[in-house]
Each structure stands twice: as structure tokens, then as C-alpha cells.
Coordinates of C-alpha atoms in Angstrom, one line a residue:
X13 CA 45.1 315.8 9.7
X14 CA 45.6 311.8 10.0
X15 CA 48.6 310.4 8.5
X16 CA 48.6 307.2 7.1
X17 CA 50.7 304.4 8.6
X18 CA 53.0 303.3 5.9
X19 CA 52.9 299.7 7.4
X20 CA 49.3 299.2 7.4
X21 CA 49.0 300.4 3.6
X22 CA 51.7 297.7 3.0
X23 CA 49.4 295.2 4.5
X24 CA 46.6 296.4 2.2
X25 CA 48.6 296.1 -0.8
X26 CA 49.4 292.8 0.4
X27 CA 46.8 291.4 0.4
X28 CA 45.3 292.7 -3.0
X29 CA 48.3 291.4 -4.4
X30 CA 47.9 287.7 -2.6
X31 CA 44.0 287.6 -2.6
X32 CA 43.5 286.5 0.6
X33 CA 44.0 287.9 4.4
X34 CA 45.3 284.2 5.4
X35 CA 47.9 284.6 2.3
X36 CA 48.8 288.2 3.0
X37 CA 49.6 287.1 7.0
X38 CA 51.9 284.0 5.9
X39 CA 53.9 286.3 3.7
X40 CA 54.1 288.9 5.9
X41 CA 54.9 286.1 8.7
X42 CA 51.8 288.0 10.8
X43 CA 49.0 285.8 12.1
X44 CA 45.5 286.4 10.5
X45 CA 44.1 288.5 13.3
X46 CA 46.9 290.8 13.5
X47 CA 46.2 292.1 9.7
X48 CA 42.9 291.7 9.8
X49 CA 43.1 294.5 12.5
X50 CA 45.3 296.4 10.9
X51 CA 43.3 296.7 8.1
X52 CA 40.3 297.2 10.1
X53 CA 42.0 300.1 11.9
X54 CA 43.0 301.8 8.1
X55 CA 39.5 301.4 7.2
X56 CA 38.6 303.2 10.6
X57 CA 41.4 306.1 9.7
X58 CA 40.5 306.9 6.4
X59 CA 37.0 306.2 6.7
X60 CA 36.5 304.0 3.8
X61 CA 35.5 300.5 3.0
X62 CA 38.9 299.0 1.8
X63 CA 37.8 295.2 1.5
X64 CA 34.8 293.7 0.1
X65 CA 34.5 290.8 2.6
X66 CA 31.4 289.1 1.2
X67 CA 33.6 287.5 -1.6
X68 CA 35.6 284.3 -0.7
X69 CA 38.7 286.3 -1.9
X70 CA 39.3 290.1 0.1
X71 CA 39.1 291.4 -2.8
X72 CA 39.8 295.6 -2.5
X73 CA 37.1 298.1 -3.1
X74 CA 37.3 301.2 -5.9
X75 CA 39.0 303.2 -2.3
X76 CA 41.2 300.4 -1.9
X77 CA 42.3 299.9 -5.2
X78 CA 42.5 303.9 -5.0
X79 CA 44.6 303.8 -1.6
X80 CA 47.5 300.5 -3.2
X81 CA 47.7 303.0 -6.3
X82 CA 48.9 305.8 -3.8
X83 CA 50.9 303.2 -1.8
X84 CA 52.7 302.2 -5.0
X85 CA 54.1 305.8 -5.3
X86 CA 55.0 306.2 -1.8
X87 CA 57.2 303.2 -1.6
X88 CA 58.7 303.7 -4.6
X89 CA 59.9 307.4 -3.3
X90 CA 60.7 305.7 0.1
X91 CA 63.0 303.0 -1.2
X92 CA 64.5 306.1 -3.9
X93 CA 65.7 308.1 -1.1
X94 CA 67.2 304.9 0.5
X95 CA 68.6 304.0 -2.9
X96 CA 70.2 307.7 -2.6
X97 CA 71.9 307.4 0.4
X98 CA 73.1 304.1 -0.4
X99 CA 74.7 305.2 -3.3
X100 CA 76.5 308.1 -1.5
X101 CA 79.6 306.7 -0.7
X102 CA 79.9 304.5 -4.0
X103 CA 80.3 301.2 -2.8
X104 CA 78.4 298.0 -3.7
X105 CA 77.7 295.8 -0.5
X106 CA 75.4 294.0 0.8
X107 CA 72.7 291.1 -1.0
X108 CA 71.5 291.2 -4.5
X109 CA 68.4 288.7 -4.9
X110 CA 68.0 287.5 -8.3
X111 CA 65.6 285.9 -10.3
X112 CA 66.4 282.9 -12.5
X113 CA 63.3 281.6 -14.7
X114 CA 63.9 277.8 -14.9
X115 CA 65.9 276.7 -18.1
X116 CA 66.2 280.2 -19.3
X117 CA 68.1 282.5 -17.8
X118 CA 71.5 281.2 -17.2
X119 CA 73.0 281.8 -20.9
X120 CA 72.3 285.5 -19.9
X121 CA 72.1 286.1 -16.4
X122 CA 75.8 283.6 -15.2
X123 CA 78.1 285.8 -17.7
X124 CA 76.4 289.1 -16.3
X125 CA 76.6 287.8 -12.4
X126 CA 80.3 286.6 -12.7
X127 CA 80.9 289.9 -14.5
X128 CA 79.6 291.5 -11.1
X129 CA 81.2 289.3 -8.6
X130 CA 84.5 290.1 -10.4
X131 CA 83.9 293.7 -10.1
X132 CA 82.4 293.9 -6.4
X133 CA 83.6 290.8 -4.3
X134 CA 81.7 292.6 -1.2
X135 CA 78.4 291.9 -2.8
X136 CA 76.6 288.9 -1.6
X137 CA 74.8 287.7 -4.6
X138 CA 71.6 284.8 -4.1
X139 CA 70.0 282.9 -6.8
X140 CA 66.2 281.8 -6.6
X141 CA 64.6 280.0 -9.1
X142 CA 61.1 281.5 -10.3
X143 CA 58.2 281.0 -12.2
X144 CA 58.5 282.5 -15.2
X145 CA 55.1 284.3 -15.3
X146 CA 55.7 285.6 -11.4
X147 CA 58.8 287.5 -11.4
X148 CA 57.1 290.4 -12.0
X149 CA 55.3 290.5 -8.9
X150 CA 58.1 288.5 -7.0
X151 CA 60.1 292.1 -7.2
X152 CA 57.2 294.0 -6.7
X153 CA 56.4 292.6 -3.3
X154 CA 60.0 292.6 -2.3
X155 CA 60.9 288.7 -2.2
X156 CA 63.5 289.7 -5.0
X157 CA 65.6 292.3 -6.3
X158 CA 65.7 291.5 -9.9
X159 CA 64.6 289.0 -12.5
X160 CA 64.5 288.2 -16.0
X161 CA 61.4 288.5 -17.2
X162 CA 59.6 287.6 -20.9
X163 CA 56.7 289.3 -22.9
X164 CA 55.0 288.6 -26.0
X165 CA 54.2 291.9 -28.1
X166 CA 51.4 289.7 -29.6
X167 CA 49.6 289.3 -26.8
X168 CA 50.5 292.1 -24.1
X169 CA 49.7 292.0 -20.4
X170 CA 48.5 294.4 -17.9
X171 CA 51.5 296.1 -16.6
X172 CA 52.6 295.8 -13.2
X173 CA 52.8 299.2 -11.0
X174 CA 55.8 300.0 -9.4
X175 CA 58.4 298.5 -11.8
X176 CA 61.0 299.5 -13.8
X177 CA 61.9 297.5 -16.9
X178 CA 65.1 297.5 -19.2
X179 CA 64.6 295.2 -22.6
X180 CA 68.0 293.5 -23.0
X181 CA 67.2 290.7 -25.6
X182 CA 64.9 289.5 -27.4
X183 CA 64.9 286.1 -29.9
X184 CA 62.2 284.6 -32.4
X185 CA 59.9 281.5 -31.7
X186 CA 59.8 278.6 -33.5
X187 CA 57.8 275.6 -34.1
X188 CA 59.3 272.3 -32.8
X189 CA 59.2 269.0 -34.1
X190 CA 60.3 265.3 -34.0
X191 CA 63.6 265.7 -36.7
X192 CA 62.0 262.6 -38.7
X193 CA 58.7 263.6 -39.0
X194 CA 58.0 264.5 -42.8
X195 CA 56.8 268.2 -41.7
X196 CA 60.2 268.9 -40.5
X197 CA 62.1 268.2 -44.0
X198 CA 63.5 270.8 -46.0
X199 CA 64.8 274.2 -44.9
X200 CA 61.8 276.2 -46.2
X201 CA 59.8 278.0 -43.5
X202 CA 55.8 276.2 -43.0
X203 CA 52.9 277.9 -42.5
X204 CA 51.4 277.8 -38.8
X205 CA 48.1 276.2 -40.0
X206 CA 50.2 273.2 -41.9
X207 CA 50.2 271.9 -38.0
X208 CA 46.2 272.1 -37.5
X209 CA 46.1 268.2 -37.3
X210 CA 49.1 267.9 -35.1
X211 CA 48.6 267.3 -31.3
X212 CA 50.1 270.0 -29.3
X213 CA 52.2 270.9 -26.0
X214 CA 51.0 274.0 -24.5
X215 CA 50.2 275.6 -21.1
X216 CA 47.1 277.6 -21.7
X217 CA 47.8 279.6 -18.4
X218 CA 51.9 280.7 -19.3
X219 CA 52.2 283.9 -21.8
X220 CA 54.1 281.6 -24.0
X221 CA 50.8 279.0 -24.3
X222 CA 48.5 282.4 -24.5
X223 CA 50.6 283.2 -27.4
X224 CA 50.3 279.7 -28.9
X225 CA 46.9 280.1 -28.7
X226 CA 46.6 283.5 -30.6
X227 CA 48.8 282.8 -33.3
X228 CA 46.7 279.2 -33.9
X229 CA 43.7 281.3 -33.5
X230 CA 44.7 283.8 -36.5
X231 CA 45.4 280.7 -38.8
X232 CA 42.2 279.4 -38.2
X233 CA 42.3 276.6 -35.9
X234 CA 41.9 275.4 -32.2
X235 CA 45.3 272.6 -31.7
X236 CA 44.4 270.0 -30.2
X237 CA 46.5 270.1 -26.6
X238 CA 47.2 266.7 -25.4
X239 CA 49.5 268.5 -23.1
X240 CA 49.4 271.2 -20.6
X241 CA 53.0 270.7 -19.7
X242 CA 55.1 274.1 -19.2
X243 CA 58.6 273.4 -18.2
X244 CA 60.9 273.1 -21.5
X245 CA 63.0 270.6 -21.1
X246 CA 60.1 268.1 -20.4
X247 CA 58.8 269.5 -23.8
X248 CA 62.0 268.8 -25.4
X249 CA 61.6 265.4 -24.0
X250 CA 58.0 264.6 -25.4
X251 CA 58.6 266.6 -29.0
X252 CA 61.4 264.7 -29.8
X253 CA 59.6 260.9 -28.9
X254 CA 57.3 262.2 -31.1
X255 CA 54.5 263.5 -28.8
X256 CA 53.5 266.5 -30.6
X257 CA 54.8 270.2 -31.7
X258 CA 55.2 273.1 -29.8
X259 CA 56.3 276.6 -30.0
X260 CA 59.1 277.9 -28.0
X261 CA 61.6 280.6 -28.4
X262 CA 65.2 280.6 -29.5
X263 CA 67.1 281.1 -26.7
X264 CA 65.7 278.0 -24.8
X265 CA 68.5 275.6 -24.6
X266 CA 68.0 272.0 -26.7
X267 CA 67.7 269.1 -24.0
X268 CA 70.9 266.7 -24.2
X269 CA 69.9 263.2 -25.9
X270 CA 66.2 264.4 -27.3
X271 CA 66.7 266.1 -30.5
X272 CA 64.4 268.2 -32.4
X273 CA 64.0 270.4 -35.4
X274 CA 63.3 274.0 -35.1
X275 CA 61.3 275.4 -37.8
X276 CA 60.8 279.1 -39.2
X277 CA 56.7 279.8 -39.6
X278 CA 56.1 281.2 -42.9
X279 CA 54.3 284.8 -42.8
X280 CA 54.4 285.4 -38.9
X281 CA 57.0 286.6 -36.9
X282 CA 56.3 285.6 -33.5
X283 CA 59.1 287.3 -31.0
X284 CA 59.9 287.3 -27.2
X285 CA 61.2 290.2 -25.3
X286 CA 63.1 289.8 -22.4
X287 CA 63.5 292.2 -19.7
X288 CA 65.3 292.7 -16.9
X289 CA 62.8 293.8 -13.5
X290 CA 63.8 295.8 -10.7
X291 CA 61.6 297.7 -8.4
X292 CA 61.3 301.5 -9.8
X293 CA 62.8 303.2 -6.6
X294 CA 65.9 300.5 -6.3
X295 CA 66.8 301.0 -9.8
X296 CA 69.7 303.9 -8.6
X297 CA 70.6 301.0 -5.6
X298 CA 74.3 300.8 -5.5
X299 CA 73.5 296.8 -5.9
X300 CA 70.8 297.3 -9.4
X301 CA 72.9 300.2 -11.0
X302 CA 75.9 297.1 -11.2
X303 CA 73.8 294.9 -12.6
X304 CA 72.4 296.5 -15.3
X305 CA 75.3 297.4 -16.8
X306 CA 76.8 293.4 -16.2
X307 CA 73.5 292.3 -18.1
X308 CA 73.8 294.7 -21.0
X309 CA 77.2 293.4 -21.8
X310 CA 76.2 290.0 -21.0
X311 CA 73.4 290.6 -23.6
X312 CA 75.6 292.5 -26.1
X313 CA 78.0 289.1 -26.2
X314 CA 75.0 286.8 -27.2
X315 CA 73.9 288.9 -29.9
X316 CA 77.3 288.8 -31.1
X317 CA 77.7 286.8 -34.2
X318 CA 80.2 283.0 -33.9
X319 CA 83.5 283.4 -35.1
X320 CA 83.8 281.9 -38.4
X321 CA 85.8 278.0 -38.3
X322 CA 88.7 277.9 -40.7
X323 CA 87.8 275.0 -43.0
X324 CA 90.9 272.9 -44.2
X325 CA 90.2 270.9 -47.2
X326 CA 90.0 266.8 -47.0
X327 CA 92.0 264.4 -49.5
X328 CA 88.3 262.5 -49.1
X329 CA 86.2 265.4 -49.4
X330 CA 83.5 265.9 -51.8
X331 CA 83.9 268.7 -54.3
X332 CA 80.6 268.9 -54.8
X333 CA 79.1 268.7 -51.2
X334 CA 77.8 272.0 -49.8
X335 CA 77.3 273.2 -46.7
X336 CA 73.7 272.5 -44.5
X337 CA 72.4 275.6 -44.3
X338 CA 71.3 276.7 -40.8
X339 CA 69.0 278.9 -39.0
X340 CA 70.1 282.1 -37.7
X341 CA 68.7 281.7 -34.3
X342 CA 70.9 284.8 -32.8
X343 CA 69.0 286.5 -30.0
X344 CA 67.8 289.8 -31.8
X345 CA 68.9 293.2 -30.2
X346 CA 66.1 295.4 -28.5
X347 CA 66.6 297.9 -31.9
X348 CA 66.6 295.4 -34.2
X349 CA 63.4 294.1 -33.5
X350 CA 61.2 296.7 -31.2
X351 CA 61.3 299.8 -33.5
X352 CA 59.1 297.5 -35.7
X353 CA 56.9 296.6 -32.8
X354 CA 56.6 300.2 -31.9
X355 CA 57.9 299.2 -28.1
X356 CA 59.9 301.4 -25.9
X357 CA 63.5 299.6 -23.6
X358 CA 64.0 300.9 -20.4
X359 CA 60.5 302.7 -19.6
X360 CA 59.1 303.1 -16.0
X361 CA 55.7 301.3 -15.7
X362 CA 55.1 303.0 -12.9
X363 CA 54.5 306.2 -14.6
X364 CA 51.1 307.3 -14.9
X365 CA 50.1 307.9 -18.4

């Protein structure tokens, strides 16, 4: 009986994942012969035609899409048993690499990583900023322990093997808006399809931008996207010169100096879950099973409601004046919100249905 080499199935998942021998080799810091080899030799073991090398991209065949599938499991039990022995003796060295999406994880993620360093000085903690719609696969191929990570139940995406994924937030999306254009007065949420003549800021390739799509879609029309822009803050920037609208979720910070109004949408509830993403057989790590706990509470403490200010009455104050009345934007607990969505926290998407 052959047995597989482990390395040269890592190679072929690889380069499914990167599209491209050339790709797979500069990640892998191998030259392009060298894989290309090794692959050649795995075909030549199991007998099968992994690659379909008449496309421009190595894309796999059924057996090699067959063979990664099997590879997912194997690592995953590998990197377990390591997790295992790790954990024997209880302490919490070593590097934890994390994930930060650009302008939206630090209100989470800094509380839960100084809760961490507090608790185990010995561990070496990075942080690498990511794309937002690649942590995912960032952790899966190993260039990261964790991340945060967002999904839109709206419009769900094909789940990536080997994962494990714990929902610790999630928060509503709202339309933004220049504060004096006449759409933005009052404090009554607007139907979505009051904005049909509006220019919009989207990126059609983000899950956000997907989102923006579908939702326009259902209210019957196409926005007009004089934008493709995806990083937030630049948003911020053009909503509040009076560029356009956009959507974009609660717990995005406001950009210092460009104000803008966030509205409710009338009859839609558009939401964002965000999870944190560890590789399945890490999650028991000695490094992961800290974390997880740091981000819960970290979580917990932004759902948790501002204390009320103590008002003291002015000799100038108006008797009559009320207060402006606000919009809860509190980041919405996974309970809250995912029962209604019929969702599931802390499931392994590496389990086969």
C-alpha cells in the first residue's frame, strides 16, 4: 500500500487554493519546478490526473478536488494532536498571529488582546492587517492564526473547509448620508428605494457591496455606482462632501472631521455577523483556547449598554427643550439577533453535512 506524502498533498491544496503553480511556489517559497514535480510525482502515486493543465489557471480535477477534501481532514487531525500536546502542560507560549480587517477590528479585537497579554506575558502576540474578504483563507492556509471575520445572512457564501468559527457580535447596517442633505432629516427610518436616484459608493466584489446590491435589487432598482471604493474611511470621506450614499454597518468607526448621518431603512433589517476564525484543529491550541475567551468578554463589554450621564439642571435651560433622540446603534448579541436568522455560533465548517 502507498502512503501519501503529507507535503506533496499540501502543495496540491496549495495550489487550488492560489490558482496557479507560479503562486503556489512563491508562497510556499519553492521554485516552480520543484512543485510542479511534486505534483507530478502525486499524480504518478495515486494514479490520477490531479491538474487540468490545459487551462491558464491549474485548476484541480474531480480526483483533486477529491484528494484537498481528504487533505483538509488530515491536517486538521495533524495540527489537533499538536494542539493536544501543546496544551499538556497548560502554559501559553509562543506567537499568536492575528488578523485585523482594516478600520474594523480594533474596538473588539485591542480590549480582547490586552486582556490576553495581561494574562500570559510569555505569549508573543503579532498583528497583520487583512483584507476583509480574505481572512478566511489567510487562516486556512496557515499565514494566520486567527481573524475577525464578517458575513451577511442575506447573502451567504460558500463556506471554507477546515475552519472553525465562533459568532461574537453582530451590528445592523445603515444607510449613510451627507447630514444636510434633505433625505437625512427627521428621525423616521426611509425606505431603501427612497435612494434609487442617489449615486452610490459600493465595491461590487466585497460581501458588503454584494449585499448592497441584493438589498437594491429587492426594492427594485440598479444604484447607480459612481464609486467602487471599499475601504471605509475613504467612504466616510466622499459621503460626507456629498458624493453619494452608502451602506455600512454600525460598528465602523465615524471618520474624524467628515460627518455623516446614519439612517435606519424602513422594512429591512440588514445585519452583519462577525466571527472570530481559527483553523479547526488549533482551536484547543494553548494560544486560540486564550483568545477566545479574551474576545467573548471583549464582545460582552460592547454590547453592554453606556452608563446613563447625570443631568444637572441650567439657570438658562429651556423647560421645554427635549432631548434629540438617537439611534441605538449597540452591536447586537449573537442570541439577539441569529435565533431569528436561524444561524448557529460556534459551529465547525469543516464538518461534513
Amino acid at each position: 500500500m502507498t502512503v501519501l506524502d503529507v507535503r506533496k498533498l499540501v502543495l496540491l491544496r496549495e495550489v487550488g487554493a492560489r490558482g496557479s503553480i507560479a503562486a503556489a511556489a512563491q508562497a510556499l517559497n519553492y521554485t516552480r519546478s520543484a512543485v510542479s514535480q511534486q505534483l507530478s510525482a502525486l499524480e504518478a502515486e495515486t494514479g490520477a490526473e490531479l491538474l487540468d493543465r490545459s487551462s491558464k489557471r491549474a485548476e484541480l480535477t474531480a480526483a483533486g478536488r477529491l484528494l484537498v477534501a481528504h487533505t483538509e481532514r488530515i491536517l486538521t487531525q495533524l495540527e489537533s494532536a499538536e494542539a493536544e500536546l501543546l496544551a499538556r502542560d497548560g502554559e501559553v507560549t509562543g506567537e499568536l498571529r492575528v488578523g485585523v480587517p482594516l478600520h474594523e477590528g480594533p474596538s473588539l479585537l485591542v480590549p480582547a488582546l490586552n486582556r490576553l497579554r495581561a494574562r500570559h506575558p510569555e505569549l508573543r502576540i503579532t498583528l497583520h492587517a487583512v483584507d476583509p474578504d480574505k481572512g478566511r483563507q489567510t487562516v486556512r492556509l496557515g499565514r494566520l492564526d486567527a481573524v475577525l471575520a464578517s458575513g451577511y445572512p442575506q447573502v451567504p457564501e460558500p463556506r471554507v473547509p477546515g475552519l472553525y468559527e465562533e459568532e461574537v457580535i453582530g451590528d445592523r447596517i445603515r444607510l449613510v448620508i451627507a447630514p444636510g442633505h434633505p433625505l437625512a432629516r427627521g428621525e423616521e427610518p426611509r425606505a431603501l428605494s427612497e435612494f434609487a436616484e442617489q449615486p452610490w459608493l459600493l465595491d461590487r466584489t466585497s460581501r458588503l457591496g454584494r449585499l448592497a446590491l441584493h438589498l437594491c435589487s429587492d426594492a427594485g432598482f440598479v444604484p447607480d455606482i459612481i464609486s467602487d471604493i471599499g475601504d471605509m474611511q475613504a467612504v466616510f470621506g466622499l459621503v460626507s462632501l456629498g458624493w453619494g450614499v452608502a451602506l455600512v454597518p454600525d460598528l465602523v468607526p465615524d471618520r474624524p472631521g467628515h460627518p455623516v448621518a446614519r439612517l435606519t431603512l424602513k422594512g429591512i433589517r440588514p445585519l452583519r455577523r462577525i466571527t472570530l476564525v481559527v483553523r479547526a484543529g488549533a482551536r484547543d491550541s494553548p494560544q486560540v483556547a486564550a483568545l477566545l475567551p479574551a474576545v467573548r468578554e471583549a464582545a460582552d463589554e460592547l454590547r453592554r449598554p453606556p452608563a446613563e450621564p447625570v443631568h444637572h439642571p441650567s439657570a438658562d435651560a429651556n423647560p421645554g427643550d427635549q432631548p434629540t433622540p438617537t439611534t441605538d446603534s449597540r452591536p447586537l448579541s449573537p442570541e439577539a439577533e441569529a435565533g431569528k436568522a436561524g444561524t448557529n455560533a460556534g459551529t465547525e465548517a469543516d464538518q461534513r453535512g
